[in-house]
Coordinates of C-alpha atoms and ligand atoms in Angstrom, one line a residue:
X1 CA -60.5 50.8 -79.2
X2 CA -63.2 48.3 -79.7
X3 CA -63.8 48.8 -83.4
X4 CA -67.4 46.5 -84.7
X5 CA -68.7 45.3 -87.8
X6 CA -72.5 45.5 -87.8
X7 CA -74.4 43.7 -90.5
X8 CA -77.8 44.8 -91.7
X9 CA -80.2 42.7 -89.9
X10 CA -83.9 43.6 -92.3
X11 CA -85.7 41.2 -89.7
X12 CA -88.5 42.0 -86.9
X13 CA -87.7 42.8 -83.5
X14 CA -89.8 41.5 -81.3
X15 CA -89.8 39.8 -77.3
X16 CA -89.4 42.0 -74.2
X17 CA -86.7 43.2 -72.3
X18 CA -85.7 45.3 -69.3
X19 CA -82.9 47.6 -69.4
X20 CA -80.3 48.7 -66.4
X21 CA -81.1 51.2 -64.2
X22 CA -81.0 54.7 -64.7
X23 CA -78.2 57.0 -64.7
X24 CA -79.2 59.3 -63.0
X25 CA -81.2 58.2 -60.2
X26 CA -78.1 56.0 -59.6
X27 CA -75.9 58.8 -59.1
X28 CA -78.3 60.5 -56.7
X29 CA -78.9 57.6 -55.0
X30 CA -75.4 56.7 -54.0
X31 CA -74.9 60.8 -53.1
X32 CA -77.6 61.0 -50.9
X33 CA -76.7 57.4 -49.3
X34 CA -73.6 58.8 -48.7
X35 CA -74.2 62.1 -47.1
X36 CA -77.2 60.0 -44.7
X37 CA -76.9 58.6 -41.6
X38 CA -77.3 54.9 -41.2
X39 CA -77.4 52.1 -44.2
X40 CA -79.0 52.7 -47.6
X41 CA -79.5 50.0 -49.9
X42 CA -79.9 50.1 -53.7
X43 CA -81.3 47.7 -56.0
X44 CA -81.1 47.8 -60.0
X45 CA -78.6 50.3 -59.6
X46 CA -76.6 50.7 -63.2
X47 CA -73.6 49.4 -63.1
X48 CA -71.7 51.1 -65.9
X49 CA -68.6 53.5 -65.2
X50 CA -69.7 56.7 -64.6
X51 CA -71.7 55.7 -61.4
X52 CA -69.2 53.9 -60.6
X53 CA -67.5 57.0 -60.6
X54 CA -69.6 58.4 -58.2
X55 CA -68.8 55.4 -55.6
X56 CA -65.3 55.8 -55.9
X57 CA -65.7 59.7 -55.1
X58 CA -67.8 58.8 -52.0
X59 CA -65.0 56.1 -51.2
X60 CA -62.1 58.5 -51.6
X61 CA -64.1 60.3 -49.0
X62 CA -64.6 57.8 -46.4
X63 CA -67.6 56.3 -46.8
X64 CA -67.7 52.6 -47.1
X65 CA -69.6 51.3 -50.0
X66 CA -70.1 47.7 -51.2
X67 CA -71.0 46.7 -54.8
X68 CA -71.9 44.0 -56.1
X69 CA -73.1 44.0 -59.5
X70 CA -77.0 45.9 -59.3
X71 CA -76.7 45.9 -56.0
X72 CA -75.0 48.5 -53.7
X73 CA -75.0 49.5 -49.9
X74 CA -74.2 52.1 -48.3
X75 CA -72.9 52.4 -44.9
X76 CA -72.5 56.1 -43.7
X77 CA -71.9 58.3 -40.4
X78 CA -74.2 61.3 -42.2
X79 CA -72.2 64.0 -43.8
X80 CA -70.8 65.8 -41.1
X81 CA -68.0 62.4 -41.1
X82 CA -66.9 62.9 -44.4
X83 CA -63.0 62.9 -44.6
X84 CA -60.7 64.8 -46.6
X85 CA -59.5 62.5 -50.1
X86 CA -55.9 61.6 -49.3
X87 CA -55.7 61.3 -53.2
X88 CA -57.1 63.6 -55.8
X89 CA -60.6 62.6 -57.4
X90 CA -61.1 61.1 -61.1
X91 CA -64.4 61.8 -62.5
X92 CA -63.7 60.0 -65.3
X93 CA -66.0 60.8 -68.5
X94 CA -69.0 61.5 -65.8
X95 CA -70.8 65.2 -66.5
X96 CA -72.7 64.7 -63.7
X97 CA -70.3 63.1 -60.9
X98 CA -68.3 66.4 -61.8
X99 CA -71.1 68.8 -61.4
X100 CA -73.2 67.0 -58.1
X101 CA -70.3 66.3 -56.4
X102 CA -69.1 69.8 -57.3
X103 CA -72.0 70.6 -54.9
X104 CA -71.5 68.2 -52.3
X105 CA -67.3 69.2 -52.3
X106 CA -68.2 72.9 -52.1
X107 CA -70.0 72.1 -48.8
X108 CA -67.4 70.0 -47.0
X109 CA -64.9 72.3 -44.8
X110 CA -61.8 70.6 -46.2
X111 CA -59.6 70.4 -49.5
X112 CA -60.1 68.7 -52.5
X113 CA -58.9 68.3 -55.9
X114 CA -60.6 66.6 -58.9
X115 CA -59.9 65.7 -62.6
X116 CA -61.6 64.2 -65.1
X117 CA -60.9 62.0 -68.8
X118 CA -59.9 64.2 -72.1
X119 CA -63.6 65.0 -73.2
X120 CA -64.5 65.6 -69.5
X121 CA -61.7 68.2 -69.0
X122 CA -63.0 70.4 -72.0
X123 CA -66.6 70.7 -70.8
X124 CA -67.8 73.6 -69.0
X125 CA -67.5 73.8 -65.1
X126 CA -68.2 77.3 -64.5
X127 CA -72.1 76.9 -64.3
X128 CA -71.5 74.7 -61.4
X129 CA -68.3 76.8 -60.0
X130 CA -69.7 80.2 -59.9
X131 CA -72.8 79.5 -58.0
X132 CA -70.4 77.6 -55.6
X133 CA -68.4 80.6 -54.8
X134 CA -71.4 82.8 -54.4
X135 CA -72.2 80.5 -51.5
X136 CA -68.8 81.1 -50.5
X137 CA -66.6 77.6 -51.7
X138 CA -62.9 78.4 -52.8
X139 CA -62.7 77.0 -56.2
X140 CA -59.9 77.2 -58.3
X141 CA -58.6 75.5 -61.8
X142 CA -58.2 75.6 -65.2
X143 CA -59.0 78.8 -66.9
X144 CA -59.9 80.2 -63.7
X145 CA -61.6 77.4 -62.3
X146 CA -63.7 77.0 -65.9
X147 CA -62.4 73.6 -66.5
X148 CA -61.4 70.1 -64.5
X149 CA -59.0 70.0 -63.2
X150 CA -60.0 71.9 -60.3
X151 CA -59.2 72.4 -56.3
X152 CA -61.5 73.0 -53.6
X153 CA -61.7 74.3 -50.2
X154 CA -65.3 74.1 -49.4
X155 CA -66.9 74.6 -45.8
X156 CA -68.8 78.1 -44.3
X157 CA -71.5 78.0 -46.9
X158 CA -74.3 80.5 -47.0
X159 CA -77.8 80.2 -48.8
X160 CA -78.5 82.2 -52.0
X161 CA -81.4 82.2 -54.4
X162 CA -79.9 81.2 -57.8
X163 CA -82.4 81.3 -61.2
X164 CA -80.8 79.1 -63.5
X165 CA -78.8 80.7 -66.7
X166 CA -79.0 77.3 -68.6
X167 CA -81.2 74.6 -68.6
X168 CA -79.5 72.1 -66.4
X169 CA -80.3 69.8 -63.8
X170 CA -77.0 69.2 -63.2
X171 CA -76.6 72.6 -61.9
X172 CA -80.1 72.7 -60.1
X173 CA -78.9 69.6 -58.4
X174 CA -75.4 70.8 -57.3
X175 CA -76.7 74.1 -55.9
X176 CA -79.4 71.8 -53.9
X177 CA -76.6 69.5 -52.5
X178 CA -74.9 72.6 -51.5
X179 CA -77.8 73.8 -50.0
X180 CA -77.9 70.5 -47.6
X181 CA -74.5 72.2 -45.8
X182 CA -75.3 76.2 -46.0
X183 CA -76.9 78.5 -43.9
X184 CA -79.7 80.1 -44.5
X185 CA -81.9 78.9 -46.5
X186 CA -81.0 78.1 -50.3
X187 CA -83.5 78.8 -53.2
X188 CA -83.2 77.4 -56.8
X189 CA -85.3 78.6 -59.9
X190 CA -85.7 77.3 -62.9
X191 CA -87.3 78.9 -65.8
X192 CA -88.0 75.5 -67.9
X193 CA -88.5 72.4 -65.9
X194 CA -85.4 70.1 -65.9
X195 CA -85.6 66.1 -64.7
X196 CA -86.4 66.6 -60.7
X197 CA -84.7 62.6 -59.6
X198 CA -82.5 65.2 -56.9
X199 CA -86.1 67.1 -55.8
X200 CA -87.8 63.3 -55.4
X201 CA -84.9 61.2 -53.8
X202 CA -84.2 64.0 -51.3
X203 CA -87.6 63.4 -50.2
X204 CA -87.2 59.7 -50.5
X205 CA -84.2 60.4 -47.9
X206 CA -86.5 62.8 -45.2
X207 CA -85.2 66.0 -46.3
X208 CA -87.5 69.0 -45.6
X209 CA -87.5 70.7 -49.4
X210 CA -90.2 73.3 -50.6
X211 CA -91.1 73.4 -53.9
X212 CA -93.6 75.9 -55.0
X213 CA -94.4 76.9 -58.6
X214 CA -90.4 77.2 -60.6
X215 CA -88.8 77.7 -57.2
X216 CA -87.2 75.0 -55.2
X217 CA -86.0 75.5 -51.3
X218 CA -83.9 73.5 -49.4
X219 CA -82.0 74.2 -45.8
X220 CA -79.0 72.7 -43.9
X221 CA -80.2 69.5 -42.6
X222 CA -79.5 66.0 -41.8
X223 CA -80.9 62.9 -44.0
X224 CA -81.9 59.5 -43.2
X225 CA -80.6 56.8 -44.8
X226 CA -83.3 55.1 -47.2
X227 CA -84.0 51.9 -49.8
X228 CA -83.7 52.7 -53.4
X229 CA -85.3 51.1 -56.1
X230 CA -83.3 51.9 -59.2
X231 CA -85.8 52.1 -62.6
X232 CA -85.3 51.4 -66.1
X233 CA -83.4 53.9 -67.5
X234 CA -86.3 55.6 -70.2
X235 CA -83.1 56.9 -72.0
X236 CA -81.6 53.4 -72.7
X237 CA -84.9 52.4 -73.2
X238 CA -85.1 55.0 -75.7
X239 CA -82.7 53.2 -78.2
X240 CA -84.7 49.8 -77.9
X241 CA -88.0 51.7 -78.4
X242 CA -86.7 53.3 -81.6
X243 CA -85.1 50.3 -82.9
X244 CA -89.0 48.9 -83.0
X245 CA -90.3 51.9 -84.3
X246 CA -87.7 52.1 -87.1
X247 CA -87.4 48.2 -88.1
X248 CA -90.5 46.9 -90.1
X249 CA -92.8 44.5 -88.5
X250 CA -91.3 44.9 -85.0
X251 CA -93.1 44.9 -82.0
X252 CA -91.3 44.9 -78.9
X253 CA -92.1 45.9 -74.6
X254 CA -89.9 47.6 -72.0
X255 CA -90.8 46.4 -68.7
X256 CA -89.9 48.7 -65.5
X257 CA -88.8 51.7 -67.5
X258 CA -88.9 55.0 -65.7
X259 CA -91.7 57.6 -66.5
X260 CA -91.1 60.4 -64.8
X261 CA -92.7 63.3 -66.5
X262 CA -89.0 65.1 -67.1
X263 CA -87.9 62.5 -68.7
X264 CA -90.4 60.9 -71.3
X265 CA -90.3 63.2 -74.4
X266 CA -89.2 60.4 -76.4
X267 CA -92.6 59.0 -75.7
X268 CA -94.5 62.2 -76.6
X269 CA -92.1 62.6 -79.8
X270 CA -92.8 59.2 -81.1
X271 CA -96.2 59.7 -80.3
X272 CA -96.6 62.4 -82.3
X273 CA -94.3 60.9 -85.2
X274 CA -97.3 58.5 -85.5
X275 CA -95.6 55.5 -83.9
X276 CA -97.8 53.1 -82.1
X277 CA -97.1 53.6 -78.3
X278 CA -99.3 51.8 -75.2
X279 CA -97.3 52.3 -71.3
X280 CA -99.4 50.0 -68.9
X281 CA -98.6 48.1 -65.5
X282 CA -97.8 52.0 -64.7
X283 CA -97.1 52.2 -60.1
X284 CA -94.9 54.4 -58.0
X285 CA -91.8 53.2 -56.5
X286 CA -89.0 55.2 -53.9
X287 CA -90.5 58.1 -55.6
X288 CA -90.6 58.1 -59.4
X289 CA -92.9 56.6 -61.9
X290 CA -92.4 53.2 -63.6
X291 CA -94.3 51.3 -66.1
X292 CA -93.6 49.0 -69.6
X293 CA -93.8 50.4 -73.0
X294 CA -94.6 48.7 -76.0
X295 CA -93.7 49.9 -79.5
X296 CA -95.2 48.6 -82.6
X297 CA -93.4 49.3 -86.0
X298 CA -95.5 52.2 -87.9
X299 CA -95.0 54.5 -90.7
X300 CA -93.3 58.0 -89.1
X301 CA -93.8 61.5 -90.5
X302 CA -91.6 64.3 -89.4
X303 CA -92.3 67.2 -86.7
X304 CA -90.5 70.1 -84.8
X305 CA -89.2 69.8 -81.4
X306 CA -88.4 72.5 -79.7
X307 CA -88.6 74.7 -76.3
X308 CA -89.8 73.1 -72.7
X309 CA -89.6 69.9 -75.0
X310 CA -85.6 69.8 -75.2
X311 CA -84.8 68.9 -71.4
X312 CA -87.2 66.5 -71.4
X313 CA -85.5 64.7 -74.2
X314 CA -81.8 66.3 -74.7
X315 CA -80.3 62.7 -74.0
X316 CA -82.5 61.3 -76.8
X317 CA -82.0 63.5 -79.5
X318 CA -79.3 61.1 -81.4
X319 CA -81.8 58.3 -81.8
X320 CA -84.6 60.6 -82.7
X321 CA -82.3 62.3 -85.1
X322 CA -82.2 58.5 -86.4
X323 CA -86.1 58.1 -86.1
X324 CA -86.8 61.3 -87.8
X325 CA -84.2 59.8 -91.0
X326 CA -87.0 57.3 -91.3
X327 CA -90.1 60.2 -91.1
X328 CA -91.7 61.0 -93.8
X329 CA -91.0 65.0 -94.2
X330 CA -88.8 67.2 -91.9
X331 CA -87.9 67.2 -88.8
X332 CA -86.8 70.3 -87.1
X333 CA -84.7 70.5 -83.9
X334 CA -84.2 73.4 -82.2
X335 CA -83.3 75.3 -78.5
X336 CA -80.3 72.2 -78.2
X337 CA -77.3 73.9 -77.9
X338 CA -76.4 72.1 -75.4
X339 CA -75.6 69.0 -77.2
X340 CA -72.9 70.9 -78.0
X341 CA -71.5 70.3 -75.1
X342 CA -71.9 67.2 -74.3
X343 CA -69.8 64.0 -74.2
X344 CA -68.8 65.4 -77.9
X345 CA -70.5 68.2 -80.0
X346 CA -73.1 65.9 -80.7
X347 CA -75.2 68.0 -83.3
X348 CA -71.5 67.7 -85.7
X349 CA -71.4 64.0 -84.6
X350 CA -75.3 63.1 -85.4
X351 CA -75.0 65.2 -88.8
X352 CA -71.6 64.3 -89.8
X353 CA -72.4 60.2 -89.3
X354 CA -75.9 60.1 -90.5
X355 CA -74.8 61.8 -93.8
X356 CA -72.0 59.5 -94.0
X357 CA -74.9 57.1 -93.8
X358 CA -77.2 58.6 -96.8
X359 CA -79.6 61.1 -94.5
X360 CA -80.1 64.9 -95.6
X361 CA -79.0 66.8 -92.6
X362 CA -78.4 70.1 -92.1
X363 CA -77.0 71.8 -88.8
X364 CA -77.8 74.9 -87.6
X365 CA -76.2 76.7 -84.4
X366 CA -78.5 75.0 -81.5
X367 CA -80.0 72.4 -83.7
X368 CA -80.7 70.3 -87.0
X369 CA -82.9 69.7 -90.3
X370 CA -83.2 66.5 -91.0
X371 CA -85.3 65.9 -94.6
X372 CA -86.7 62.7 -95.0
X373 CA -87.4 59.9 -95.5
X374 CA -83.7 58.8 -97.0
X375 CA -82.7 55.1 -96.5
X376 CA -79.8 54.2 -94.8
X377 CA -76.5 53.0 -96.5
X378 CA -73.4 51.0 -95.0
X379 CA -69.6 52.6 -94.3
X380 CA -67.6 53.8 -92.2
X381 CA -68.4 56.1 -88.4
X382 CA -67.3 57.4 -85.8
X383 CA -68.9 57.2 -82.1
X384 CA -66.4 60.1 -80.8
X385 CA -66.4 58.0 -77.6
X386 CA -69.8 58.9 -77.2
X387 CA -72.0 56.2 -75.6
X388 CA -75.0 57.6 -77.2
X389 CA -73.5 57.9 -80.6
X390 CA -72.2 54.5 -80.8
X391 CA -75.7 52.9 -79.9
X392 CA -77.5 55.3 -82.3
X393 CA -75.3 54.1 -85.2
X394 CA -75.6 50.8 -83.8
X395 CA -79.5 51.2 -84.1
X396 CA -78.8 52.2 -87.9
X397 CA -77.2 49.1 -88.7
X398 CA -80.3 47.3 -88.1
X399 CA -81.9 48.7 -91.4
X400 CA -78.9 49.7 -93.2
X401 CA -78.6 48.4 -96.8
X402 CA -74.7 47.6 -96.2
X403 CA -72.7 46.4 -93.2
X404 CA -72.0 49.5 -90.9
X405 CA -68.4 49.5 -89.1
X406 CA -67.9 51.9 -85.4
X407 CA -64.6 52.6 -85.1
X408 CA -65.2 52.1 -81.5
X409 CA -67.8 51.0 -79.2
X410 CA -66.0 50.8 -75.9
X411 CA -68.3 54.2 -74.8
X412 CA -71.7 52.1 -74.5
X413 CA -70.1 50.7 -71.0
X414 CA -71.1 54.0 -69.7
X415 CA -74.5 53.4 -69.9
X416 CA -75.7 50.3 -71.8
X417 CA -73.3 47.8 -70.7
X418 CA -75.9 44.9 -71.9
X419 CA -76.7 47.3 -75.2
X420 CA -75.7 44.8 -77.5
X421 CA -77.1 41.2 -75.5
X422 CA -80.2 42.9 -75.2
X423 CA -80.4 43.8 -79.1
X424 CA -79.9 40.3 -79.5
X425 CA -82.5 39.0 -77.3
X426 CA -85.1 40.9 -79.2
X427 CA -83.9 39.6 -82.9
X428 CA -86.1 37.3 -84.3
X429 CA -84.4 34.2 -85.1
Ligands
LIG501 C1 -78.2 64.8 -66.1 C2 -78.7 66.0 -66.7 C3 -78.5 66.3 -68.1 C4 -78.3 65.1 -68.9 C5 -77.2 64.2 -68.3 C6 -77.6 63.7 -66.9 C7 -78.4 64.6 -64.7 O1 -77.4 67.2 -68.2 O2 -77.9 65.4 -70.2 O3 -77.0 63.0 -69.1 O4 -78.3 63.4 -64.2 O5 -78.7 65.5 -64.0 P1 -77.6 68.8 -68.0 O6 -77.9 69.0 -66.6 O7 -76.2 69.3 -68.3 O8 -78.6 69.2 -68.9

């Protein structure tokens, strides 16, 4: 338990910074290294512990993998040389290691057993198990293979077409990775568009994958290993971002961040909260969109989000239940049940700490009010190990009107490991 005091700081934020690279191209990026033939090389990757999760999965299985800080290679024999795990997998508090490699377990024709941290082994697995076992993976485990821990005895696959039931990329992305060992050819679609970093880096790795209007195809097939460039993580970013739009006078850039279209509704939100948002120097780099965002400090007014706009933003939602504190008006969310099931409940964790805090919050089943504008007092929260918590409350401290004390910040590792150096970079003296 790394318990911080965090006194108000009332100052501008202003300079530039980049933050580590994002999550999830990371994980994708040392799974498809992995299952290619020949040496991949990754730079920026983000070195906090639930990619590092992913390495030691890809370890376990026989692959040899050197880290070193941002910078990982892979050296791999292509898929078909994976070995069985002598020792049972740990997951840790990663989501998505458990779901991908779900996929990628399903697909190899030996035995496997996995487990996962406390909050891990209470979120679901059955959206990633039951498509598994359609393609014909033995999966077995907690509450009938609901829940971590689980065994597998993958191998024999065969294609299916599989519409998403929830709004997952996770899920898309498992049932893709399984697809790379089936027969037949494997079809995911998805109703509402979920971040596509699996669809792009397969491509980045020479896979053949169709993808026509919501339906995505992909076949057994061999990749070649490839060069990853690792971008700024946009839902890091988006902490940074709200701290400037939140703290008077600020003005701040993020250089490098990752646009991809499936990602940046914390761009169109602030946008449309009235903050003052440019993106320039925008290129294209191993297949996603980068660019730097500047934020300038501007009087907010609340709005609704809702519908095709919740994947693009679900990660974001604790700092823009933050932002919208600070908006003139309300703010509804709504279509988010999933952060119920996330790292913690995080709709009872957002409105339970920001009330604490002063807001006017109201929960509803797959969502929040949020009335404001209210200002933000000191006391006493609670991250509930949740990186995303902990830096949102962290975020508060900056205008708070008393000192603000996390019972425990150890979580933003997973993440953010430079959260807090980078905070301080951007405080004016
Ligand atoms: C992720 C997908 C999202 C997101 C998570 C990372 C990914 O989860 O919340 O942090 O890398 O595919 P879901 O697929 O459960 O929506």
């Amino acid at each position: 338990m790394t318990e911080i005091k965090l006194k108000p700081f009332q100052k501008p934020l202003t300079g530039e910074v980049e933050v580590p690279g994002d999550k999830s191209i990371s994980h994708r990026a040392v799974i498809l290294g992995s299952l290619a033939k020949g040496t991949t090389n990754i730079t920026n990757f983000l070195n906090g512990e639930d990619c590092r999760r992913t390495i030691d999965a890809f370890r376990k299985l026989g692959v040899t993998i050197e880290q070193e800080g941002t910078s990982v290679t892979i050296h791999s024999d292509g898929k078909e040389k994976l070995t069985e795990a002598k020792q049972p997998i740990y997951f840790g508090n990663s989501g998505t290691t458990a779901r991908l490699m779900l996929g990628v377990l399903a697909g190899l024709p030996f035995f496997t057993t996995a487990y996962g941290d406390p909050s891990l082994t209470i979120r679901p697995m059955d959206r990633v198990v039951q498509p598994m076992r359609l393609m014909g993976a033995s999966i077995t485990g907690r509450e009938k293979g609901s829940y971590l821990p689980t065994a597998i005895n993958g191998g024999n696959l065969k294609g299916i077409s599989y519409t998403l039931p929830v709004k997952s990329a996770q899920v898309k992305s498992a049932v893709l990775l399984a697809g790379l060992f089936a027969e037949d050819v494997t079809e995911v679609i998805e109703h509402a568009a979920t971040r596509n970093h699996s669809e792009n880096m397969l491509e980045a790795f020479g896979a053949d994958i169709v993808i026509k209007d919501n339906a995505i195809r992909i076949t057994n097939q061999s990749l070649s290993a490839a060069n990853v460039y690792v971008p700024g993580d946009i839902s890091s970013a988006a902490f940074l971002l709200a701290s400037a739009a939140i703290v008077p006078g600020s003005s701040i850039s993020i250089n490098n961040v990752g646009l991809n279209k499936t990602r940046t509704g914390i761009i169109d939100v602030l946008l449309e909260m009235g903050a003052n948002l440019n993106i320039s120097n925008k290129k294209s780099i191993s297949g996603e969109l980068i660019g730097d965002i500047t934020v300038t400090q501007e009087d907010l007014k609340g709005i609704v989000i809702e519908g095709a706009m919740i994947p693009r933003l679900i990660d974001e939602i604790p700092v823009i239940a933050l932002l919208a504190t600070q908006a003139e008006g309300d703010t509804v969310i709504r279509d988010a049940k999933e952060l119920r099931l996330k790292e913690t409940d995080r709709i009872e964790a957002i409105a339970s700490n920001l009330t604490k805090l002063g807001a006017n919050v109201e929960t509803t089943e797959d969502g929040m009010v949020i009335h404001g504008k209210t200002s933000i007092t000191g006391g006493k929260v609670v991250s509930y190990d949740d990186h995303r918590i902990a830096m949102m409350l962290a975020v508060a401290s900056l205008i708070a009107d008393d000192a603000i004390i996390i019972d425990d910040i150890s979580s933003i590792a997973i993440s953010y490991p430079d959260f807090f150096k980078h905070l301080d970079t951007l405080k004016t003296p």
